[in-house]
Amino acid sequence: MLTKTFSSSVFGIEATIITIEVNQSIGINFFLVGLPDVAIKESHQRIKAAFKNNNLKFPGKELTINLAPAGIRKEGSNYDLPIAIGILAASEQVSTLKLSDYLIIGELSLDGTLQPVRGALPIAIQARKEGFKGIILPEINAEEAEVVTGLETIGVQNINDVINFLNDENARPKPIKTESPNRNFSGIGIEDFSEVKGQFTVKRAFEIAAAGGHNLILIGPPGSGKSMLAKRLPSILPKMSLDESLETTSIHSVAGKVKKEIGLITQRPFR
């Protein structure tokens, strides 16, 4: 039996949809093709252990798994969950009715729980562009993906949550509490420019640079206030547009710097 699930891979900060084809036939071999890296090849052992520890049957058949398009090198552990669901669907342990509507990402632990992944936001954005109804991903990444409107976000804790959702025709995504996008989140403490005392000339230079979008170079001895002033510059910059917030959050998402409590980054970052 041939089944297909859909996942995604991030190249830079752009996501590409990956189709995972699972074919079950007579035999006992396991083939994983489509230019997978070592982390993906090791998914075989993680999936087998997760199945055993959750009373799921790993089929004693020949399994051929293709990550399409085959010409793109695939990296990372995002594919554990979609490969596992594809195997369950091919062995008729999971309904295939919803598989074409949802994009699936997630790294499996040996006990079947899901580990957080990188790039959830750009993947969710691409899923909406490609016309998917929703995305199934680890619960810890759900708030990050929830900022993408018009896309159902299914946050799950373990593989059994995914199986129950796919087998229940009436299942609906649980509401996810997200912070208002109007709040300022940057992952760091926000320093206020009004706290600076004195330094009138350099403050004037900062204000001109912020208003006109100019570059600044700060030269001076240690302790003169260069870093103190620089880290307060974001507090007087114009507010970010939604597109700028999404792009900034996507970069932090790929780098694994988006924390669960942060959500959408709307404060211009300082490094």
PDB file of C-alpha atoms in Angstrom:
ATOM      1  CA  MET A   1       0.000   0.000   0.000  1.00  0.00           C
ATOM      2  CA  LEU A   2       1.264   3.457  -0.926  1.00  0.00           C
ATOM      3  CA  THR A   3       0.562   6.499   1.252  1.00  0.00           C
ATOM      4  CA  LYS A   4       1.757  10.095   1.247  1.00  0.00           C
ATOM      5  CA  THR A   5       2.325  12.558   4.066  1.00  0.00           C
ATOM      6  CA  PHE A   6       3.608  16.102   3.777  1.00  0.00           C
ATOM      7  CA  SER A   7       6.383  17.822   5.691  1.00  0.00           C
ATOM      8  CA  SER A   8       8.744  20.712   5.089  1.00  0.00           C
ATOM      9  CA  SER A   9      12.404  21.619   5.076  1.00  0.00           C
ATOM     10  CA  VAL A  10      13.930  25.053   5.668  1.00  0.00           C
ATOM     11  CA  PHE A  11      16.658  26.355   3.382  1.00  0.00           C
ATOM     12  CA  GLY A  12      17.959  29.667   4.732  1.00  0.00           C
ATOM     13  CA  ILE A  13      14.747  31.224   6.030  1.00  0.00           C
ATOM     14  CA  GLU A  14      12.530  29.854   3.236  1.00  0.00           C
ATOM     15  CA  ALA A  15      10.579  26.610   3.615  1.00  0.00           C
ATOM     16  CA  THR A  16      10.078  23.966   0.925  1.00  0.00           C
ATOM     17  CA  ILE A  17       7.294  21.383   0.996  1.00  0.00           C
ATOM     18  CA  ILE A  18       8.553  17.786   1.080  1.00  0.00           C
ATOM     19  CA  THR A  19       6.314  14.868   0.100  1.00  0.00           C
ATOM     20  CA  ILE A  20       6.996  11.662   2.041  1.00  0.00           C
ATOM     21  CA  GLU A  21       5.948   8.577   0.100  1.00  0.00           C
ATOM     22  CA  VAL A  22       5.701   5.312   2.037  1.00  0.00           C
ATOM     23  CA  ASN A  23       5.271   2.060   0.133  1.00  0.00           C
ATOM     24  CA  GLN A  24       4.658  -1.262   1.886  1.00  0.00           C
ATOM     25  CA  SER A  25       5.262  -4.506   0.010  1.00  0.00           C
ATOM     26  CA  ILE A  26       6.319  -8.115   0.534  1.00  0.00           C
ATOM     27  CA  GLY A  27       9.688  -8.487   2.261  1.00  0.00           C
ATOM     28  CA  ILE A  28      11.471  -7.365   5.432  1.00  0.00           C
ATOM     29  CA  ASN A  29      13.746  -4.538   4.254  1.00  0.00           C
ATOM     30  CA  PHE A  30      13.711  -0.834   5.124  1.00  0.00           C
ATOM     31  CA  PHE A  31      14.813   1.687   2.507  1.00  0.00           C
ATOM     32  CA  LEU A  32      14.983   5.458   3.089  1.00  0.00           C
ATOM     33  CA  VAL A  33      15.789   7.388  -0.091  1.00  0.00           C
ATOM     34  CA  GLY A  34      15.687  10.974  -1.339  1.00  0.00           C
ATOM     35  CA  LEU A  35      19.063  12.364  -0.156  1.00  0.00           C
ATOM     36  CA  PRO A  36      18.464  12.101   3.627  1.00  0.00           C
ATOM     37  CA  ASP A  37      21.226  13.122   6.032  1.00  0.00           C
ATOM     38  CA  VAL A  38      22.412  11.045   8.997  1.00  0.00           C
ATOM     39  CA  ALA A  39      19.789  12.475  11.387  1.00  0.00           C
ATOM     40  CA  ILE A  40      16.989  11.371   9.038  1.00  0.00           C
ATOM     41  CA  LYS A  41      18.499   7.924   8.495  1.00  0.00           C
ATOM     42  CA  GLU A  42      18.569   7.459  12.271  1.00  0.00           C
ATOM     43  CA  SER A  43      14.816   8.133  12.427  1.00  0.00           C
ATOM     44  CA  HIS A  44      14.280   4.409  11.729  1.00  0.00           C
ATOM     45  CA  GLN A  45      15.504   3.498  15.219  1.00  0.00           C
ATOM     46  CA  ARG A  46      13.639   6.336  16.948  1.00  0.00           C
ATOM     47  CA  ILE A  47      10.398   5.385  15.214  1.00  0.00           C
ATOM     48  CA  LYS A  48      10.724   1.673  16.044  1.00  0.00           C
ATOM     49  CA  ALA A  49      11.331   2.465  19.729  1.00  0.00           C
ATOM     50  CA  ALA A  50       8.429   4.944  19.822  1.00  0.00           C
ATOM     51  CA  PHE A  51       6.102   2.364  18.280  1.00  0.00           C
ATOM     52  CA  LYS A  52       7.126  -0.310  20.783  1.00  0.00           C
ATOM     53  CA  ASN A  53       6.734   2.002  23.780  1.00  0.00           C
ATOM     54  CA  ASN A  54       3.251   3.085  22.657  1.00  0.00           C
ATOM     55  CA  ASN A  55       1.898  -0.370  21.739  1.00  0.00           C
ATOM     56  CA  LEU A  56       1.968   0.387  18.019  1.00  0.00           C
ATOM     57  CA  LYS A  57       2.894  -2.257  15.459  1.00  0.00           C
ATOM     58  CA  PHE A  58       5.918  -1.685  13.253  1.00  0.00           C
ATOM     59  CA  PRO A  59       5.029  -3.619  10.065  1.00  0.00           C
ATOM     60  CA  GLY A  60       7.143  -6.671   9.314  1.00  0.00           C
ATOM     61  CA  LYS A  61       7.135  -5.825   5.624  1.00  0.00           C
ATOM     62  CA  GLU A  62       9.434  -4.188   3.125  1.00  0.00           C
ATOM     63  CA  LEU A  63       9.130  -0.424   3.537  1.00  0.00           C
ATOM     64  CA  THR A  64      10.397   2.041   0.954  1.00  0.00           C
ATOM     65  CA  ILE A  65      10.280   5.689   2.028  1.00  0.00           C
ATOM     66  CA  ASN A  66      11.009   8.399  -0.504  1.00  0.00           C
ATOM     67  CA  LEU A  67      11.528  12.068   0.385  1.00  0.00           C
ATOM     68  CA  ALA A  68      10.461  14.001  -2.700  1.00  0.00           C
ATOM     69  CA  PRO A  69      11.742  15.946  -4.534  1.00  0.00           C
ATOM     70  CA  ALA A  70      14.646  13.520  -4.415  1.00  0.00           C
ATOM     71  CA  GLY A  71      17.147  16.030  -5.807  1.00  0.00           C
ATOM     72  CA  ILE A  72      17.098  18.257  -2.693  1.00  0.00           C
ATOM     73  CA  ARG A  73      19.266  17.225   0.254  1.00  0.00           C
ATOM     74  CA  LYS A  74      17.130  16.806   3.398  1.00  0.00           C
ATOM     75  CA  GLU A  75      18.531  17.643   6.824  1.00  0.00           C
ATOM     76  CA  GLY A  76      17.338  17.581  10.429  1.00  0.00           C
ATOM     77  CA  SER A  77      14.911  15.587  12.535  1.00  0.00           C
ATOM     78  CA  ASN A  78      11.668  17.318  11.452  1.00  0.00           C
ATOM     79  CA  TYR A  79      10.759  14.238   9.439  1.00  0.00           C
ATOM     80  CA  ASP A  80      10.433  11.724  12.300  1.00  0.00           C
ATOM     81  CA  LEU A  81       6.728  12.328  12.861  1.00  0.00           C
ATOM     82  CA  PRO A  82       5.561  12.451   9.208  1.00  0.00           C
ATOM     83  CA  ILE A  83       7.563   9.302   8.405  1.00  0.00           C
ATOM     84  CA  ALA A  84       6.049   7.527  11.422  1.00  0.00           C
ATOM     85  CA  ILE A  85       2.523   8.589  10.449  1.00  0.00           C
ATOM     86  CA  GLY A  86       3.180   7.471   6.866  1.00  0.00           C
ATOM     87  CA  ILE A  87       4.229   4.028   8.114  1.00  0.00           C
ATOM     88  CA  LEU A  88       1.117   3.781  10.290  1.00  0.00           C
ATOM     89  CA  ALA A  89      -1.087   4.827   7.372  1.00  0.00           C
ATOM     90  CA  ALA A  90       0.562   2.360   4.985  1.00  0.00           C
ATOM     91  CA  SER A  91      -0.066  -0.438   7.494  1.00  0.00           C
ATOM     92  CA  GLU A  92      -3.692   0.742   7.955  1.00  0.00           C
ATOM     93  CA  GLN A  93      -3.289   1.765  11.596  1.00  0.00           C
ATOM     94  CA  VAL A  94      -4.158   5.391  10.851  1.00  0.00           C
ATOM     95  CA  SER A  95      -6.874   6.882   8.652  1.00  0.00           C
ATOM     96  CA  THR A  96      -5.645   8.539   5.463  1.00  0.00           C
ATOM     97  CA  LEU A  97      -8.622  10.908   5.075  1.00  0.00           C
ATOM     98  CA  LYS A  98      -6.865  13.951   6.582  1.00  0.00           C
ATOM     99  CA  LEU A  99      -3.300  13.314   5.458  1.00  0.00           C
ATOM    100  CA  SER A 100      -3.503  15.483   2.338  1.00  0.00           C
ATOM    101  CA  ASP A 101      -4.908  18.448   4.311  1.00  0.00           C
ATOM    102  CA  TYR A 102      -2.222  18.768   6.978  1.00  0.00           C
ATOM    103  CA  LEU A 103       1.516  19.373   6.941  1.00  0.00           C
ATOM    104  CA  ILE A 104       3.335  17.422   9.688  1.00  0.00           C
ATOM    105  CA  ILE A 105       6.642  18.171  11.419  1.00  0.00           C
ATOM    106  CA  GLY A 106       8.184  16.890  14.646  1.00  0.00           C
ATOM    107  CA  GLU A 107      11.091  14.998  16.198  1.00  0.00           C
ATOM    108  CA  LEU A 108      10.212  11.802  18.063  1.00  0.00           C
ATOM    109  CA  SER A 109      11.689  10.765  21.380  1.00  0.00           C
ATOM    110  CA  LEU A 110      12.014   7.058  22.116  1.00  0.00           C
ATOM    111  CA  ASP A 111       8.903   7.203  24.316  1.00  0.00           C
ATOM    112  CA  GLY A 112       6.824   8.804  21.557  1.00  0.00           C
ATOM    113  CA  THR A 113       6.838  12.367  22.898  1.00  0.00           C
ATOM    114  CA  LEU A 114       7.692  15.196  20.543  1.00  0.00           C
ATOM    115  CA  GLN A 115      10.725  17.455  20.764  1.00  0.00           C
ATOM    116  CA  PRO A 116      10.627  21.100  19.559  1.00  0.00           C
ATOM    117  CA  VAL A 117      11.765  21.845  16.019  1.00  0.00           C
ATOM    118  CA  ARG A 118      13.367  24.840  14.332  1.00  0.00           C
ATOM    119  CA  GLY A 119      11.725  26.912  11.623  1.00  0.00           C
ATOM    120  CA  ALA A 120       8.101  26.374  12.644  1.00  0.00           C
ATOM    121  CA  LEU A 121       7.044  29.873  11.562  1.00  0.00           C
ATOM    122  CA  PRO A 122       8.465  29.870   7.991  1.00  0.00           C
ATOM    123  CA  ILE A 123       7.101  26.342   7.573  1.00  0.00           C
ATOM    124  CA  ALA A 124       3.640  27.473   8.671  1.00  0.00           C
ATOM    125  CA  ILE A 125       3.794  30.445   6.290  1.00  0.00           C
ATOM    126  CA  GLN A 126       4.715  28.135   3.390  1.00  0.00           C
ATOM    127  CA  ALA A 127       1.959  25.679   4.359  1.00  0.00           C
ATOM    128  CA  ARG A 128      -0.609  28.458   4.042  1.00  0.00           C
ATOM    129  CA  LYS A 129       0.826  29.484   0.659  1.00  0.00           C
ATOM    130  CA  GLU A 130       0.596  25.881  -0.574  1.00  0.00           C
ATOM    131  CA  GLY A 131      -3.078  25.662   0.417  1.00  0.00           C
ATOM    132  CA  PHE A 132      -2.853  23.247   3.356  1.00  0.00           C
ATOM    133  CA  LYS A 133      -5.730  23.310   5.809  1.00  0.00           C
ATOM    134  CA  GLY A 134      -3.472  23.111   8.846  1.00  0.00           C
ATOM    135  CA  ILE A 135      -0.171  22.095  10.376  1.00  0.00           C
ATOM    136  CA  ILE A 136       0.518  19.400  12.986  1.00  0.00           C
ATOM    137  CA  LEU A 137       3.588  20.126  15.111  1.00  0.00           C
ATOM    138  CA  PRO A 138       4.984  19.849  18.674  1.00  0.00           C
ATOM    139  CA  GLU A 139       2.907  21.737  21.214  1.00  0.00           C
ATOM    140  CA  ILE A 140       5.890  23.838  22.297  1.00  0.00           C
ATOM    141  CA  ASN A 141       6.066  25.306  18.751  1.00  0.00           C
ATOM    142  CA  ALA A 142       2.303  25.833  18.429  1.00  0.00           C
ATOM    143  CA  GLU A 143       2.189  29.465  19.602  1.00  0.00           C
ATOM    144  CA  GLU A 144       4.919  30.336  17.140  1.00  0.00           C
ATOM    145  CA  ALA A 145       2.943  28.897  14.202  1.00  0.00           C
ATOM    146  CA  GLU A 146      -0.382  30.246  15.467  1.00  0.00           C
ATOM    147  CA  VAL A 147       0.493  33.794  14.358  1.00  0.00           C
ATOM    148  CA  VAL A 148      -0.111  32.678  10.747  1.00  0.00           C
ATOM    149  CA  THR A 149      -3.787  33.408  10.078  1.00  0.00           C
ATOM    150  CA  GLY A 150      -5.945  31.162   7.923  1.00  0.00           C
ATOM    151  CA  LEU A 151      -4.140  28.000   9.016  1.00  0.00           C
ATOM    152  CA  GLU A 152      -5.264  25.488  11.659  1.00  0.00           C
ATOM    153  CA  THR A 153      -2.520  24.830  14.210  1.00  0.00           C
ATOM    154  CA  ILE A 154      -2.592  21.395  15.852  1.00  0.00           C
ATOM    155  CA  GLY A 155      -0.178  21.310  18.799  1.00  0.00           C
ATOM    156  CA  VAL A 156       0.537  17.754  19.990  1.00  0.00           C
ATOM    157  CA  GLN A 157       2.574  16.295  22.849  1.00  0.00           C
ATOM    158  CA  ASN A 158       3.116  12.749  21.576  1.00  0.00           C
ATOM    159  CA  ILE A 159       2.448  10.454  18.646  1.00  0.00           C
ATOM    160  CA  ASN A 160      -0.800   9.163  20.158  1.00  0.00           C
ATOM    161  CA  ASP A 161      -2.262  12.685  20.015  1.00  0.00           C
ATOM    162  CA  VAL A 162      -1.627  12.724  16.260  1.00  0.00           C
ATOM    163  CA  ILE A 163      -3.163   9.271  15.774  1.00  0.00           C
ATOM    164  CA  ASN A 164      -6.290  10.237  17.732  1.00  0.00           C
ATOM    165  CA  PHE A 165      -6.684  13.451  15.730  1.00  0.00           C
ATOM    166  CA  LEU A 166      -6.312  11.703  12.364  1.00  0.00           C
ATOM    167  CA  ASN A 167      -8.651   8.837  13.275  1.00  0.00           C
ATOM    168  CA  ASP A 168     -11.385  11.105  14.687  1.00  0.00           C
ATOM    169  CA  GLU A 169     -13.321  12.650  11.792  1.00  0.00           C
ATOM    170  CA  ASN A 170     -14.900  15.231  14.106  1.00  0.00           C
ATOM    171  CA  ALA A 171     -11.691  16.295  15.856  1.00  0.00           C
ATOM    172  CA  ARG A 172     -11.050  20.036  15.924  1.00  0.00           C
ATOM    173  CA  PRO A 173      -7.898  21.928  16.909  1.00  0.00           C
ATOM    174  CA  LYS A 174      -7.798  23.155  20.495  1.00  0.00           C
ATOM    175  CA  PRO A 175      -7.597  26.945  20.858  1.00  0.00           C
ATOM    176  CA  ILE A 176      -4.071  28.159  21.581  1.00  0.00           C
ATOM    177  CA  LYS A 177      -3.589  31.163  23.819  1.00  0.00           C
ATOM    178  CA  THR A 178      -1.329  33.601  22.030  1.00  0.00           C
ATOM    179  CA  GLU A 179      -0.155  37.007  23.072  1.00  0.00           C
ATOM    180  CA  SER A 180      -1.453  40.070  21.273  1.00  0.00           C
ATOM    181  CA  PRO A 181       0.793  40.917  18.293  1.00  0.00           C
ATOM    182  CA  ASN A 182       0.695  44.544  19.458  1.00  0.00           C
ATOM    183  CA  ARG A 183       2.819  43.701  22.482  1.00  0.00           C
ATOM    184  CA  ASN A 184       6.561  44.137  22.272  1.00  0.00           C
ATOM    185  CA  PHE A 185       8.581  40.924  22.425  1.00  0.00           C
ATOM    186  CA  SER A 186      12.214  40.676  21.493  1.00  0.00           C
ATOM    187  CA  GLY A 187      13.638  37.858  23.577  1.00  0.00           C
ATOM    188  CA  ILE A 188      15.751  40.381  25.524  1.00  0.00           C
ATOM    189  CA  GLY A 189      15.012  43.100  28.046  1.00  0.00           C
ATOM    190  CA  ILE A 190      13.845  46.277  26.351  1.00  0.00           C
ATOM    191  CA  GLU A 191      16.004  49.238  27.398  1.00  0.00           C
ATOM    192  CA  ASP A 192      14.447  52.731  27.258  1.00  0.00           C
ATOM    193  CA  PHE A 193      16.264  55.583  25.509  1.00  0.00           C
ATOM    194  CA  SER A 194      14.750  58.079  27.978  1.00  0.00           C
ATOM    195  CA  GLU A 195      16.875  56.545  30.751  1.00  0.00           C
ATOM    196  CA  VAL A 196      20.067  58.080  29.292  1.00  0.00           C
ATOM    197  CA  LYS A 197      21.260  61.090  31.296  1.00  0.00           C
ATOM    198  CA  GLY A 198      23.464  63.706  29.642  1.00  0.00           C
ATOM    199  CA  GLN A 199      25.217  62.649  26.416  1.00  0.00           C
ATOM    200  CA  PHE A 200      23.261  65.335  24.551  1.00  0.00           C
ATOM    201  CA  THR A 201      25.381  65.375  21.385  1.00  0.00           C
ATOM    202  CA  VAL A 202      25.416  61.623  20.870  1.00  0.00           C
ATOM    203  CA  LYS A 203      21.701  61.370  21.733  1.00  0.00           C
ATOM    204  CA  ARG A 204      21.003  63.924  19.011  1.00  0.00           C
ATOM    205  CA  ALA A 205      23.010  61.775  16.554  1.00  0.00           C
ATOM    206  CA  PHE A 206      20.978  58.702  17.562  1.00  0.00           C
ATOM    207  CA  GLU A 207      17.699  60.538  17.019  1.00  0.00           C
ATOM    208  CA  ILE A 208      18.755  61.691  13.543  1.00  0.00           C
ATOM    209  CA  ALA A 209      19.911  58.171  12.615  1.00  0.00           C
ATOM    210  CA  ALA A 210      16.661  56.640  13.872  1.00  0.00           C
ATOM    211  CA  ALA A 211      14.515  59.180  12.014  1.00  0.00           C
ATOM    212  CA  GLY A 212      16.406  58.930   8.723  1.00  0.00           C
ATOM    213  CA  GLY A 213      17.456  55.282   8.728  1.00  0.00           C
ATOM    214  CA  HIS A 214      21.171  56.134   8.787  1.00  0.00           C
ATOM    215  CA  ASN A 215      24.132  54.073   9.975  1.00  0.00           C
ATOM    216  CA  LEU A 216      26.096  54.890  13.131  1.00  0.00           C
ATOM    217  CA  ILE A 217      29.632  54.120  14.267  1.00  0.00           C
ATOM    218  CA  LEU A 218      30.505  54.594  17.938  1.00  0.00           C
ATOM    219  CA  ILE A 219      34.135  55.202  18.885  1.00  0.00           C
ATOM    220  CA  GLY A 220      35.340  55.812  22.412  1.00  0.00           C
ATOM    221  CA  PRO A 221      37.118  54.326  25.459  1.00  0.00           C
ATOM    222  CA  PRO A 222      35.531  51.537  27.520  1.00  0.00           C
ATOM    223  CA  GLY A 223      32.822  52.805  29.866  1.00  0.00           C
ATOM    224  CA  SER A 224      31.939  55.881  27.837  1.00  0.00           C
ATOM    225  CA  GLY A 225      28.419  54.566  27.121  1.00  0.00           C
ATOM    226  CA  LYS A 226      28.610  53.079  23.611  1.00  0.00           C
ATOM    227  CA  SER A 227      26.863  49.781  24.376  1.00  0.00           C
ATOM    228  CA  MET A 228      24.481  51.442  26.830  1.00  0.00           C
ATOM    229  CA  LEU A 229      23.259  53.806  24.106  1.00  0.00           C
ATOM    230  CA  ALA A 230      23.235  51.229  21.319  1.00  0.00           C
ATOM    231  CA  LYS A 231      21.017  48.757  23.164  1.00  0.00           C
ATOM    232  CA  ARG A 232      18.462  51.543  23.751  1.00  0.00           C
ATOM    233  CA  LEU A 233      18.239  52.541  20.086  1.00  0.00           C
ATOM    234  CA  PRO A 234      15.400  50.041  19.288  1.00  0.00           C
ATOM    235  CA  SER A 235      13.125  51.874  21.744  1.00  0.00           C
ATOM    236  CA  ILE A 236      13.054  54.979  19.490  1.00  0.00           C
ATOM    237  CA  LEU A 237      12.886  53.183  16.121  1.00  0.00           C
ATOM    238  CA  PRO A 238       9.558  53.085  14.205  1.00  0.00           C
ATOM    239  CA  LYS A 239       7.241  50.183  14.984  1.00  0.00           C
ATOM    240  CA  MET A 240       7.696  47.095  12.856  1.00  0.00           C
ATOM    241  CA  SER A 241       5.123  46.254  10.203  1.00  0.00           C
ATOM    242  CA  LEU A 242       3.506  42.802  10.243  1.00  0.00           C
ATOM    243  CA  ASP A 243       5.707  41.647   7.349  1.00  0.00           C
ATOM    244  CA  GLU A 244       8.832  42.841   9.178  1.00  0.00           C
ATOM    245  CA  SER A 245       7.698  41.061  12.352  1.00  0.00           C
ATOM    246  CA  LEU A 246       7.081  37.817  10.470  1.00  0.00           C
ATOM    247  CA  GLU A 247      10.445  37.998   8.707  1.00  0.00           C
ATOM    248  CA  THR A 248      12.307  38.775  11.948  1.00  0.00           C
ATOM    249  CA  THR A 249      10.520  35.998  13.839  1.00  0.00           C
ATOM    250  CA  SER A 250      11.225  33.578  10.967  1.00  0.00           C
ATOM    251  CA  ILE A 251      14.968  34.275  11.222  1.00  0.00           C
ATOM    252  CA  HIS A 252      14.890  33.713  14.993  1.00  0.00           C
ATOM    253  CA  SER A 253      12.773  30.581  14.467  1.00  0.00           C
ATOM    254  CA  VAL A 254      15.283  29.005  12.087  1.00  0.00           C
ATOM    255  CA  ALA A 255      18.048  29.815  14.578  1.00  0.00           C
ATOM    256  CA  GLY A 256      16.027  28.206  17.401  1.00  0.00           C
ATOM    257  CA  LYS A 257      15.858  31.489  19.339  1.00  0.00           C
ATOM    258  CA  VAL A 258      12.063  31.846  19.631  1.00  0.00           C
ATOM    259  CA  LYS A 259      10.888  30.958  23.115  1.00  0.00           C
ATOM    260  CA  LYS A 260       7.389  29.669  23.822  1.00  0.00           C
ATOM    261  CA  GLU A 261       6.393  32.738  25.831  1.00  0.00           C
ATOM    262  CA  ILE A 262       7.616  35.241  23.226  1.00  0.00           C
ATOM    263  CA  GLY A 263       5.350  34.578  20.242  1.00  0.00           C
ATOM    264  CA  LEU A 264       5.604  37.129  17.448  1.00  0.00           C
ATOM    265  CA  ILE A 265       8.600  39.466  17.708  1.00  0.00           C
ATOM    266  CA  THR A 266       7.435  43.057  17.304  1.00  0.00           C
ATOM    267  CA  GLN A 267      10.350  44.870  18.966  1.00  0.00           C
ATOM    268  CA  ARG A 268      13.287  45.536  16.683  1.00  0.00           C
ATOM    269  CA  PRO A 269      16.103  43.230  17.851  1.00  0.00           C
ATOM    270  CA  PHE A 270      19.459  44.385  19.189  1.00  0.00           C
ATOM    271  CA  ARG A 271      22.580  42.235  19.064  1.00  0.00           C
TER     272      ARG A 271
END
